[in-house]
CSV table of C-alpha atoms and ligand atoms in Angstrom, one decimal:
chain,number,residue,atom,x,y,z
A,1010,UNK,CA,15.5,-19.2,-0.9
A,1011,UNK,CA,19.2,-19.6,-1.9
A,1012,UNK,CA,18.7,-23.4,-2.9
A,1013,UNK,CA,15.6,-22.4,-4.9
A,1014,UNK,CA,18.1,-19.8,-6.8
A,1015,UNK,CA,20.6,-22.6,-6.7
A,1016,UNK,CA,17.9,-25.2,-8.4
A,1017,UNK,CA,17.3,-22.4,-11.2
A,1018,UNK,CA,21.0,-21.2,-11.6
A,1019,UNK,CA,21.3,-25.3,-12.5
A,1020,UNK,CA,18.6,-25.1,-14.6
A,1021,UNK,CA,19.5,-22.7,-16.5
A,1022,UNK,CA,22.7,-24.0,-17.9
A,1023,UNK,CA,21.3,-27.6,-17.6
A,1024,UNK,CA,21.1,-28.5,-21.9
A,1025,UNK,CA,18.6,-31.7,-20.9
A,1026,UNK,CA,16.4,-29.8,-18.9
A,1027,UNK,CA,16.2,-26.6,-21.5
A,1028,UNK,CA,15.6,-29.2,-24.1
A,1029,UNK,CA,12.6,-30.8,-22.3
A,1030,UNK,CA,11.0,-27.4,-21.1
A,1031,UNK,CA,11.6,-27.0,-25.2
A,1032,UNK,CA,9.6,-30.3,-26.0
A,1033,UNK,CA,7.1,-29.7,-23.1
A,1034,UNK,CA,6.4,-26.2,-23.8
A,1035,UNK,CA,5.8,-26.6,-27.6
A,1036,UNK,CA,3.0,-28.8,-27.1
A,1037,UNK,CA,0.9,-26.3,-24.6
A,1038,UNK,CA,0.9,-22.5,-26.2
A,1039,UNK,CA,2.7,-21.1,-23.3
A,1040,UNK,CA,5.1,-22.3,-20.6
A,1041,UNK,CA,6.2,-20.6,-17.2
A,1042,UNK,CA,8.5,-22.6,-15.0
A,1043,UNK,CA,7.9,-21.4,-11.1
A,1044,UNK,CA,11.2,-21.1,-8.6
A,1045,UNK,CA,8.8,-22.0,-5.4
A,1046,UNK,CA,5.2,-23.8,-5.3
A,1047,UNK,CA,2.3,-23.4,-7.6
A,1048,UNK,CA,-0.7,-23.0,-5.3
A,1049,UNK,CA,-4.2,-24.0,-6.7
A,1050,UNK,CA,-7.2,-21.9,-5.5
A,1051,UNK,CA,-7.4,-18.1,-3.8
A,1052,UNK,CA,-9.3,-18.7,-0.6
A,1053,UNK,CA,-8.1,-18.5,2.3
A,1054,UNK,CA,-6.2,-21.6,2.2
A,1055,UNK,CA,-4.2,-21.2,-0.7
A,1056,UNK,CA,-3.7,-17.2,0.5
A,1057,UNK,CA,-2.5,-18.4,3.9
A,1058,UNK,CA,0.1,-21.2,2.2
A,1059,UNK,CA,1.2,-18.1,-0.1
A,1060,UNK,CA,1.5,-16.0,2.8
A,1061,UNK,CA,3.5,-18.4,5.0
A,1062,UNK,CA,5.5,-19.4,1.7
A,1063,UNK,CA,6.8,-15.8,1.6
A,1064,UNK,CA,7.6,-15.2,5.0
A,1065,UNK,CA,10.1,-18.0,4.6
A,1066,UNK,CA,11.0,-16.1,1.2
A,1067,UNK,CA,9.9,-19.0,-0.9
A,1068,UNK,CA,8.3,-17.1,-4.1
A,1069,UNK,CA,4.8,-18.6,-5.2
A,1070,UNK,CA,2.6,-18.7,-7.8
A,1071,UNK,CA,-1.5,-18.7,-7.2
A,1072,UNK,CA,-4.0,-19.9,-9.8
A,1073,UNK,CA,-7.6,-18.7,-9.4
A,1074,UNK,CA,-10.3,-20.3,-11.6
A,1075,UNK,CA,-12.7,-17.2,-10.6
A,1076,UNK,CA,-11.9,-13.6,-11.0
A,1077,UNK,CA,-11.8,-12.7,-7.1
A,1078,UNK,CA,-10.1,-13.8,-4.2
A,1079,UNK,CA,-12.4,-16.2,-1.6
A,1080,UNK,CA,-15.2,-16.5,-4.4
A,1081,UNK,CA,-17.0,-18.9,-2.2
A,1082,UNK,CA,-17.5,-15.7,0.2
A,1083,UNK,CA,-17.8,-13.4,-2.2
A,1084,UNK,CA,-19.8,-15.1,-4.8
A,1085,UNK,CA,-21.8,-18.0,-3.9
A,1086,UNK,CA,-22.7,-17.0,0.2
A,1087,UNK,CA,-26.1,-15.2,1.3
A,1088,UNK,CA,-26.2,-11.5,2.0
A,1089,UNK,CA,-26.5,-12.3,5.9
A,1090,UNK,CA,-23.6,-14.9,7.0
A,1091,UNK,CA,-21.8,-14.1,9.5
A,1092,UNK,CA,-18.7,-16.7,10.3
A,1093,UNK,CA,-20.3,-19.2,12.0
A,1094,UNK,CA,-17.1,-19.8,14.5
A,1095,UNK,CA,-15.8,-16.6,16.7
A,1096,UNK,CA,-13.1,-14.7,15.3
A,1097,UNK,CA,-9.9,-16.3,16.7
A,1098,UNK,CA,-10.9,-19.5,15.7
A,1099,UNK,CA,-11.1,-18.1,11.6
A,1100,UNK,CA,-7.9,-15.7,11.4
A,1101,UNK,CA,-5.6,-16.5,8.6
A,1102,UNK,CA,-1.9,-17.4,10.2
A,1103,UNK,CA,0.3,-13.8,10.5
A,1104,UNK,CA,-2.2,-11.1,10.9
A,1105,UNK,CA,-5.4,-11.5,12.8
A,1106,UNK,CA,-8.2,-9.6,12.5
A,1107,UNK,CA,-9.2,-5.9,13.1
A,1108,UNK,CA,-9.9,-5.3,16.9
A,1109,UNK,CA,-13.1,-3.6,15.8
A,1110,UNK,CA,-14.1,-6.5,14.2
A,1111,UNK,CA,-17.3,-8.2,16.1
A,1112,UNK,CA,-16.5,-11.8,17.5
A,1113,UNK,CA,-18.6,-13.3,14.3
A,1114,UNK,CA,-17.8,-10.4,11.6
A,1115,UNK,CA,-20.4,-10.5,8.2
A,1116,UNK,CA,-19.2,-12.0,5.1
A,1117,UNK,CA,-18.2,-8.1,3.6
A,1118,UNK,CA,-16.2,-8.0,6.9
A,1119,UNK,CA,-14.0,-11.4,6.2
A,1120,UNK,CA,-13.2,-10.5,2.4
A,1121,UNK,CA,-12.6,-7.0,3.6
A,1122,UNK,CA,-9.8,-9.0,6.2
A,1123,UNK,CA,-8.6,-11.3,3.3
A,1124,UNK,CA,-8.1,-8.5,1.0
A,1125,UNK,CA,-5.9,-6.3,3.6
A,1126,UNK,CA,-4.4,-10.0,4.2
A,1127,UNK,CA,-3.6,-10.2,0.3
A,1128,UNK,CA,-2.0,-7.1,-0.3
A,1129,UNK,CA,0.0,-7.3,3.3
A,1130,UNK,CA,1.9,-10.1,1.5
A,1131,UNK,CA,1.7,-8.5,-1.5
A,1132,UNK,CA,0.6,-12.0,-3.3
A,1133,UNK,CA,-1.1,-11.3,-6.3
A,1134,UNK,CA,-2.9,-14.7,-7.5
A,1135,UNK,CA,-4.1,-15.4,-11.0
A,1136,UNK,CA,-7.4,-14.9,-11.9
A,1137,UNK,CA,-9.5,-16.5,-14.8
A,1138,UNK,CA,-6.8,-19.6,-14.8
A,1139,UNK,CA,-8.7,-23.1,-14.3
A,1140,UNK,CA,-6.1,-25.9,-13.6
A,1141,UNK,CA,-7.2,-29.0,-15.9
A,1142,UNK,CA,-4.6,-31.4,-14.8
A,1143,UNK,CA,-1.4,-31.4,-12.6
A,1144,UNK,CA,0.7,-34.4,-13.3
A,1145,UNK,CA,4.2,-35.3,-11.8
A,1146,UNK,CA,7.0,-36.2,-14.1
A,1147,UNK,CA,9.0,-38.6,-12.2
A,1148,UNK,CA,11.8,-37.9,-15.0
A,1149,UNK,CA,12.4,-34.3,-14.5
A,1150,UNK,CA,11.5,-34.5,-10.7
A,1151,UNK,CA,8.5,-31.7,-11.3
A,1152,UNK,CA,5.1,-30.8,-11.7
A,1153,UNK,CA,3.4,-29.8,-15.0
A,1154,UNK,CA,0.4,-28.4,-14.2
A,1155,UNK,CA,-2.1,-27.5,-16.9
A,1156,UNK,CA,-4.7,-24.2,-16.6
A,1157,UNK,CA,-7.4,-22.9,-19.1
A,1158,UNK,CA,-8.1,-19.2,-19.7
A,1159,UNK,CA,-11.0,-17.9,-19.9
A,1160,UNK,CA,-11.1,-17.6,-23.8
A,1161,UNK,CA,-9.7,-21.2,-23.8
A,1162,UNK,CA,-5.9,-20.6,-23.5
A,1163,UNK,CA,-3.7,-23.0,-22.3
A,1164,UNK,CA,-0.8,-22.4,-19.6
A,1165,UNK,CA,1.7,-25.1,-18.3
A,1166,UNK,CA,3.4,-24.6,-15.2
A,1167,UNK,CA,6.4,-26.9,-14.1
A,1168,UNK,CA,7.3,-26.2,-10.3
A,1169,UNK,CA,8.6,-28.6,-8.0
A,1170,UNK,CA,5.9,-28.7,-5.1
A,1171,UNK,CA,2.0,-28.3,-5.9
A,1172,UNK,CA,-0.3,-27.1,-3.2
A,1173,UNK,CA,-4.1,-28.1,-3.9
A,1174,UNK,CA,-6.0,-25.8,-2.1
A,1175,UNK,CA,-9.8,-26.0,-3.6
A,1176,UNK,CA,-11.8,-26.3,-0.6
A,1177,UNK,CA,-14.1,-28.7,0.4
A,1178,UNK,CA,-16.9,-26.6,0.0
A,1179,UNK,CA,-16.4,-24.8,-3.7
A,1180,UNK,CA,-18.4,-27.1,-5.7
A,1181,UNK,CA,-22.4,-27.0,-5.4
A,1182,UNK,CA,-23.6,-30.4,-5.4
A,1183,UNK,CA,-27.2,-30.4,-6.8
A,1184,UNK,CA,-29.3,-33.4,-6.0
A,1185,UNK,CA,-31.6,-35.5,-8.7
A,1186,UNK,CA,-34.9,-35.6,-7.6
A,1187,UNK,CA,-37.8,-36.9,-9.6
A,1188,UNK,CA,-39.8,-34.2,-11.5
A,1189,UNK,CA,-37.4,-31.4,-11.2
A,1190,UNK,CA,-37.8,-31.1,-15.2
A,1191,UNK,CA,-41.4,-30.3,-14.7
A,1192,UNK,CA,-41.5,-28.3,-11.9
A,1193,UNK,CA,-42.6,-24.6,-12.9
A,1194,UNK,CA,-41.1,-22.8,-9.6
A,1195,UNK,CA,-37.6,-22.0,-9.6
A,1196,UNK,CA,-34.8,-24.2,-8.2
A,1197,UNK,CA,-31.5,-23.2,-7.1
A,1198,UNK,CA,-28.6,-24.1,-5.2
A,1199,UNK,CA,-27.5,-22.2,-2.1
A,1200,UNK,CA,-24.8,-21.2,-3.6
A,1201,UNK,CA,-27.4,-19.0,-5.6
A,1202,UNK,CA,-29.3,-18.4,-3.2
A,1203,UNK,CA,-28.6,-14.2,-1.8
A,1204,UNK,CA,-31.5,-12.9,0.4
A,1205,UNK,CA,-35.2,-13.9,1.5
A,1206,UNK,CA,-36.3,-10.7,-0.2
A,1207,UNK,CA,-37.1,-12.1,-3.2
A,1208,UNK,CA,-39.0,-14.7,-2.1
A,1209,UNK,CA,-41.4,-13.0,0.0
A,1210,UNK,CA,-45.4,-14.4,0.2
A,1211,UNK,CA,-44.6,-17.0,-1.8
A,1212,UNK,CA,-43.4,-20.8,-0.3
A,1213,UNK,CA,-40.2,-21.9,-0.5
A,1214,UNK,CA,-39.1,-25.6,0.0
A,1215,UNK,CA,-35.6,-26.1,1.2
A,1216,UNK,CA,-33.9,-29.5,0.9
A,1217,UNK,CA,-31.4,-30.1,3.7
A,1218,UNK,CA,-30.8,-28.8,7.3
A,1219,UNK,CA,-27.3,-28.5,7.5
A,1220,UNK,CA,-25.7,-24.9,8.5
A,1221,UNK,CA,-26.4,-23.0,5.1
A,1222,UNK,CA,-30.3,-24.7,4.7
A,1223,UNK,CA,-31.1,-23.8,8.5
A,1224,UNK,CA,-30.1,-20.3,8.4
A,1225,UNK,CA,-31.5,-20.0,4.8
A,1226,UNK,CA,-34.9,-21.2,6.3
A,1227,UNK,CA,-34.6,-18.5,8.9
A,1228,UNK,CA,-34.1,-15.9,6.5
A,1229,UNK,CA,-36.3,-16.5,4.1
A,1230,UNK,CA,-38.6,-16.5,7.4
A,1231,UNK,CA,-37.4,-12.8,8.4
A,1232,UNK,CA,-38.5,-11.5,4.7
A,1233,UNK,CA,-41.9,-13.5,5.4
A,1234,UNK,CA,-41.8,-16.1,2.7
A,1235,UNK,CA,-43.2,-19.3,4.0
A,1236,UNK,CA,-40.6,-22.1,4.2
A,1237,UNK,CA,-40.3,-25.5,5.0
A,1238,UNK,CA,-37.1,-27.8,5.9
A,1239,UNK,CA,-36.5,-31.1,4.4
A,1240,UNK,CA,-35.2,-33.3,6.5
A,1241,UNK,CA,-33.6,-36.6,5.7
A,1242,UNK,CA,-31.3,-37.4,8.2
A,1243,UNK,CA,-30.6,-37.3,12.1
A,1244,UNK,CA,-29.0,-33.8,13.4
A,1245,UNK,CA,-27.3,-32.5,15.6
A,1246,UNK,CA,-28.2,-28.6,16.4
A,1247,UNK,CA,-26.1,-27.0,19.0
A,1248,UNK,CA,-26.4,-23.5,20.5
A,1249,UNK,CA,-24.2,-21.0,18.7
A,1250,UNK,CA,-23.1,-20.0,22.4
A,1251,UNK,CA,-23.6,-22.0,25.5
A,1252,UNK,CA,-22.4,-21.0,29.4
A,1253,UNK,CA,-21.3,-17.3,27.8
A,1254,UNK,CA,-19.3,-18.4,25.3
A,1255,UNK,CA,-19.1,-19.9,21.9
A,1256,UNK,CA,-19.8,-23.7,21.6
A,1257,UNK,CA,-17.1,-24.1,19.5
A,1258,UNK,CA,-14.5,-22.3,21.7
A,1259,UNK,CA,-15.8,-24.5,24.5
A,1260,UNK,CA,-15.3,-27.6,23.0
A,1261,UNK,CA,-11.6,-26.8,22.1
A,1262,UNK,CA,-10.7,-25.7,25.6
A,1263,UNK,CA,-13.0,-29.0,27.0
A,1264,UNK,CA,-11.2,-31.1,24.9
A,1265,UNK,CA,-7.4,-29.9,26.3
A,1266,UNK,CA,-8.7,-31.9,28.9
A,1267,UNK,CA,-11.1,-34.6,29.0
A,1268,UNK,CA,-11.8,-37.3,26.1
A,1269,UNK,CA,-13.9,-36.5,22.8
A,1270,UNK,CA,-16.8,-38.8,24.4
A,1271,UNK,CA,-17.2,-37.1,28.1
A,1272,UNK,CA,-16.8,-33.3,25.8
A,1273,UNK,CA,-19.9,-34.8,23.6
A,1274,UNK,CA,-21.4,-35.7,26.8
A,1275,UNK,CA,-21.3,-32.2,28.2
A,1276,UNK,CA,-22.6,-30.6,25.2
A,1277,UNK,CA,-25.5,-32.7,24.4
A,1278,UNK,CA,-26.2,-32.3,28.0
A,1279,UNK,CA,-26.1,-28.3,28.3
A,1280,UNK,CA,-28.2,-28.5,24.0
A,1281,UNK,CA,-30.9,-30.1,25.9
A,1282,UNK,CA,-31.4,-27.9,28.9
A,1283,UNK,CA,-31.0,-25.0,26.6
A,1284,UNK,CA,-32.8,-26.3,23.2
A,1285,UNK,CA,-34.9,-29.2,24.7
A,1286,UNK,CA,-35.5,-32.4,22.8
A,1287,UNK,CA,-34.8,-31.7,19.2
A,1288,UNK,CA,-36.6,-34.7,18.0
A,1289,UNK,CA,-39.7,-33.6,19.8
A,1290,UNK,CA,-39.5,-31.0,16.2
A,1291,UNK,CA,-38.3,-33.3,13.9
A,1292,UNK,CA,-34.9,-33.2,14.4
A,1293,UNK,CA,-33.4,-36.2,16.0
A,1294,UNK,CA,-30.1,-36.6,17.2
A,1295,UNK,CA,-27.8,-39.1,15.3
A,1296,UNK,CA,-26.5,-42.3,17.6
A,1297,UNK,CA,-22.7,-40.9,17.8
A,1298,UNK,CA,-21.9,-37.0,19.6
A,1299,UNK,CA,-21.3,-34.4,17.4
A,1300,UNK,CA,-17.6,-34.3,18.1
A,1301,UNK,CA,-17.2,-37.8,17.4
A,1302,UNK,CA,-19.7,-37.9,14.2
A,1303,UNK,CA,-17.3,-35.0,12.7
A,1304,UNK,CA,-14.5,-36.7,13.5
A,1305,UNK,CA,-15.6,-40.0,11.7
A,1306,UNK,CA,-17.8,-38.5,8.5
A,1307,UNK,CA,-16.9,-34.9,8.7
A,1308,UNK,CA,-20.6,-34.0,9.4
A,1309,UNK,CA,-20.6,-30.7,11.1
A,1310,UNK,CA,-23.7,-30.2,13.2
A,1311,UNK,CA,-25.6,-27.0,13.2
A,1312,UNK,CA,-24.6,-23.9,15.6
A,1313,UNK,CA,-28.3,-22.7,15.9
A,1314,UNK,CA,-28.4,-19.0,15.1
A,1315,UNK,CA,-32.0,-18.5,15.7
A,1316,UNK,CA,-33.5,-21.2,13.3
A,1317,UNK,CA,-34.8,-23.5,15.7
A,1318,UNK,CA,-37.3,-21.1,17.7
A,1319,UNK,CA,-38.6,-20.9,14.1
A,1320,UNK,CA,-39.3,-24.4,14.4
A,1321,UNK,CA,-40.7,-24.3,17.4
A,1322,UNK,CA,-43.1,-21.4,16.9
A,1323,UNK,CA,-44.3,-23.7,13.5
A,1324,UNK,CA,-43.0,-20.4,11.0
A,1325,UNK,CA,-41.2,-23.2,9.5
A,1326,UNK,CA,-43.0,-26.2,8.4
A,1327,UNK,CA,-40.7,-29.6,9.3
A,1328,UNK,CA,-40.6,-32.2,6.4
A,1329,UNK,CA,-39.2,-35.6,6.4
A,1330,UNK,CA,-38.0,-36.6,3.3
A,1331,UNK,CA,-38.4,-35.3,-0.3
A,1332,UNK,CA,-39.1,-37.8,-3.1
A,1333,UNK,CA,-40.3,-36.0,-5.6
A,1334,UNK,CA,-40.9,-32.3,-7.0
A,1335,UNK,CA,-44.6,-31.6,-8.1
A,1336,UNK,CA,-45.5,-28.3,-10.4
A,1337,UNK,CA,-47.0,-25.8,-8.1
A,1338,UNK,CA,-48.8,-22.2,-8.5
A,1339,UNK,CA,-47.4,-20.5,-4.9
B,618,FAD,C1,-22.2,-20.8,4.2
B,618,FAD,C2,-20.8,-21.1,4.7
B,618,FAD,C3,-20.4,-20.7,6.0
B,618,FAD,C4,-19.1,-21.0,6.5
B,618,FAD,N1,-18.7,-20.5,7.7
B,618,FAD,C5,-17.4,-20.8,8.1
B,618,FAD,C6,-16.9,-20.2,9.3
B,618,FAD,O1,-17.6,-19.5,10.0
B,618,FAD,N2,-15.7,-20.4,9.7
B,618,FAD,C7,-14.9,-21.2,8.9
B,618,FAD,O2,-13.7,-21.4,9.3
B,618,FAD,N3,-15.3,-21.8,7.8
B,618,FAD,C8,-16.5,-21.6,7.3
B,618,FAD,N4,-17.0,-22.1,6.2
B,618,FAD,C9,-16.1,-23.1,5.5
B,618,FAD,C10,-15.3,-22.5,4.3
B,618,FAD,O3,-15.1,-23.6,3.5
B,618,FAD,C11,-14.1,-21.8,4.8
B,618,FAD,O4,-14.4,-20.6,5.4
B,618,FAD,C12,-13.1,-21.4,3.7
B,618,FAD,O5,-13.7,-20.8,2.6
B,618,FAD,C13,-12.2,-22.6,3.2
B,618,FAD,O6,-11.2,-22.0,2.5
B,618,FAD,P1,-10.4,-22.8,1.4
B,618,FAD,O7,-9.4,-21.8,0.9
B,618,FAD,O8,-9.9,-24.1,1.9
B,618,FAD,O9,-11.5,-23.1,0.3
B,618,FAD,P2,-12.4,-22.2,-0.6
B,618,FAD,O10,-12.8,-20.9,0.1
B,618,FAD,O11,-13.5,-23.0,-1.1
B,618,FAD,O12,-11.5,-21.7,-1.8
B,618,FAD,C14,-11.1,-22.6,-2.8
B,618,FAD,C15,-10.7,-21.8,-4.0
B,618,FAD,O13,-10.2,-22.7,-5.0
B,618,FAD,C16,-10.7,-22.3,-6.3
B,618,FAD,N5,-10.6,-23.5,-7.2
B,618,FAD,C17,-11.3,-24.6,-7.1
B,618,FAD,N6,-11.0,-25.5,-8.0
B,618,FAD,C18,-10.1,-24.8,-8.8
B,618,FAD,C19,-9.3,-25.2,-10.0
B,618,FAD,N7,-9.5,-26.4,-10.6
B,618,FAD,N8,-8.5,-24.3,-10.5
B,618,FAD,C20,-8.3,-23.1,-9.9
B,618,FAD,N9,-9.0,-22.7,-8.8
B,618,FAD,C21,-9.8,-23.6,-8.2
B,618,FAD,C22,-12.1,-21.9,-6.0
B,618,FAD,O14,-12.6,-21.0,-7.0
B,618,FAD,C23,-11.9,-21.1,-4.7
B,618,FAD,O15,-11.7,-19.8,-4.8
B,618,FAD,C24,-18.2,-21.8,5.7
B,618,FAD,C25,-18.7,-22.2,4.4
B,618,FAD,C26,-19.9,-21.9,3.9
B,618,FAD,C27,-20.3,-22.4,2.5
């Protein structure tokens, strides 16, 4: 903290640097130079950097496109996710969670846990501020990052570290398939997407079996709407839990211990004794484990929470590949 004071004390009898902020700050309508980072995006990551920032008394600042904390959870999740990981494996650094909580709390559960998290650290991010551009000015040795208001207003920031914490899973990527323009049913992301309830009677095509369209295809089967999976690709579907405990956890203690290939070994192993064949329902198993295919792509396989019996028992319908979208009555 004291050479941050010391940096600004500089600053603020430093005539070339007041003279730029002058230049740089007339251009934008206002200026705020920050004595720590400026952190990009209010999830959890950005909330555990500010967090962790503050305990080692570096002050930062948080812009927030949305007007909440974690707005993936709290705006563009279903009404039933749980965490898909246990607990332990999701808690923010410096304060775990409630010991009430259950070992996969809901979504209300893991906002309620960020907010407390929030206001334990007292960091206060601002909301409504979209950042536009963050460029490094190799003369002054700082960042000028650029954010738009929501009635259009600019801000610059000029800090000396940026943190880009956006997430890997806050934009919705829609696919382009032929005839969508035509198609009279609705369409919507799973971003959109908030219960089954809505949808019940009626069928309900859902393109893509990763996490999010597997439990959505369970859901929408609990409210008794009649859905069926797309399927492109190979999968891998895991148990949520396997030998009493999670799959995940498993695989984190297995892999203290024995390489990534003999710990993919063991859980495809235990999926088929407990799952059977997935491909035997239309969901075959990609060539590489699923520790390894993470590893190399990122591609998380799917923690079964109930979808597959679905399958099984033919409540959802198991489609290979979708080329086009046709108009439809139901
Ligand atoms: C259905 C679902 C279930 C999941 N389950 C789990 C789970 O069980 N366990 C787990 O660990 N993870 C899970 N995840 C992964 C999820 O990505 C993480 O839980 C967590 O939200 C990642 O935190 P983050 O802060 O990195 O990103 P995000 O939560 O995506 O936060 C990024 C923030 O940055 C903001 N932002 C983006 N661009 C800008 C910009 N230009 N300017 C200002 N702000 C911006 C966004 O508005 C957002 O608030 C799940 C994800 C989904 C979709």
């Amino acid at each position: 903290m004291d050479y941050l004071s010391e940096i600004e004390g500089k600053q603020a009898h430093d005539p070339m640097f007041l003279e730029k902020m002058k230049e740089s700050s007339s251009s934008s309508s206002s200026c705020l130079c920050v004595p720590g980072p400026v952190i990009v995006g209010a999830g959890p990551s950005g909330l555990a950097t500010a967090a962790c920032l503050k305990e080692k008394g570096v002050p930062s600042v948080i812009l927030e496109r949305s007007n909440c904390m974690a707005s993936l959870w709290q705006l563009k999740t279903y009404d039933r996710l749980r965490l898909h990981l246990p607990k332990q494996f999701c808690e923010l650094p410096l304060m775990g969670f409630p010991t009430g909580f259950p070992t996969y709390p809901s979504k209300q559960q893991f906002v309620d846990y960020l907010e407390a998290y929030a206001r334990k650290f007292d960091i206060k991010p601002r909301f409504n501020e979209t950042v536009s551009q963050a460029e490094y000015d190799p003369t002054l040795g700082f960042w000028r990052v650029t954010s738009v208001g929501v009635k259009g207003k600019e801000m610059e920031y000029v800090c000396r570290w940026l943190v880009v914490a956006t997430g890997e899973n806050a934009e919705a990527m829609m696919p382009e398939m032929e005839g969508m323009g035509e198609f009279s049913g609705d369409i919507r992301h799973t971003s959109l997407y908030k219960s089954g309830e809505e949808f019940r009677g009626k069928r309900v095509l859902v393109v893509g079996c990763g996490n999010s369209g597997m439990e959505v295809c369970l859901d929408l089967c609990n409210h008794n709407a009649r859905p069926s999976l797309v399927v492109r690709d190979t999968v891998h579907v895991l148990p949520q839990e396997m030998l009493g405990t999670s799959t995940f956890g498993l695989s984190m203690w297995l892999l203290k211990w024995f390489p990534l290939r003999l710990v993919d070994r063991f859980l495809l192993i235990v999926s088929w004794l407990m799952l059977g064949d997935t491909s035997r329902f239309g969901l075959a198993r990609p060539h590489l484990g699923p520790l390894q295919l993470k590893n190399l792509s990122g591609k998380t396989p799917v923690l079964d929470v109930g979808t597959l019996a679905k399958i099984k028992s033919g409540d959802i319908k198991n489609c290979c590949c979708c080329r086009y979208v046709r108009a439809s009555r139901a």
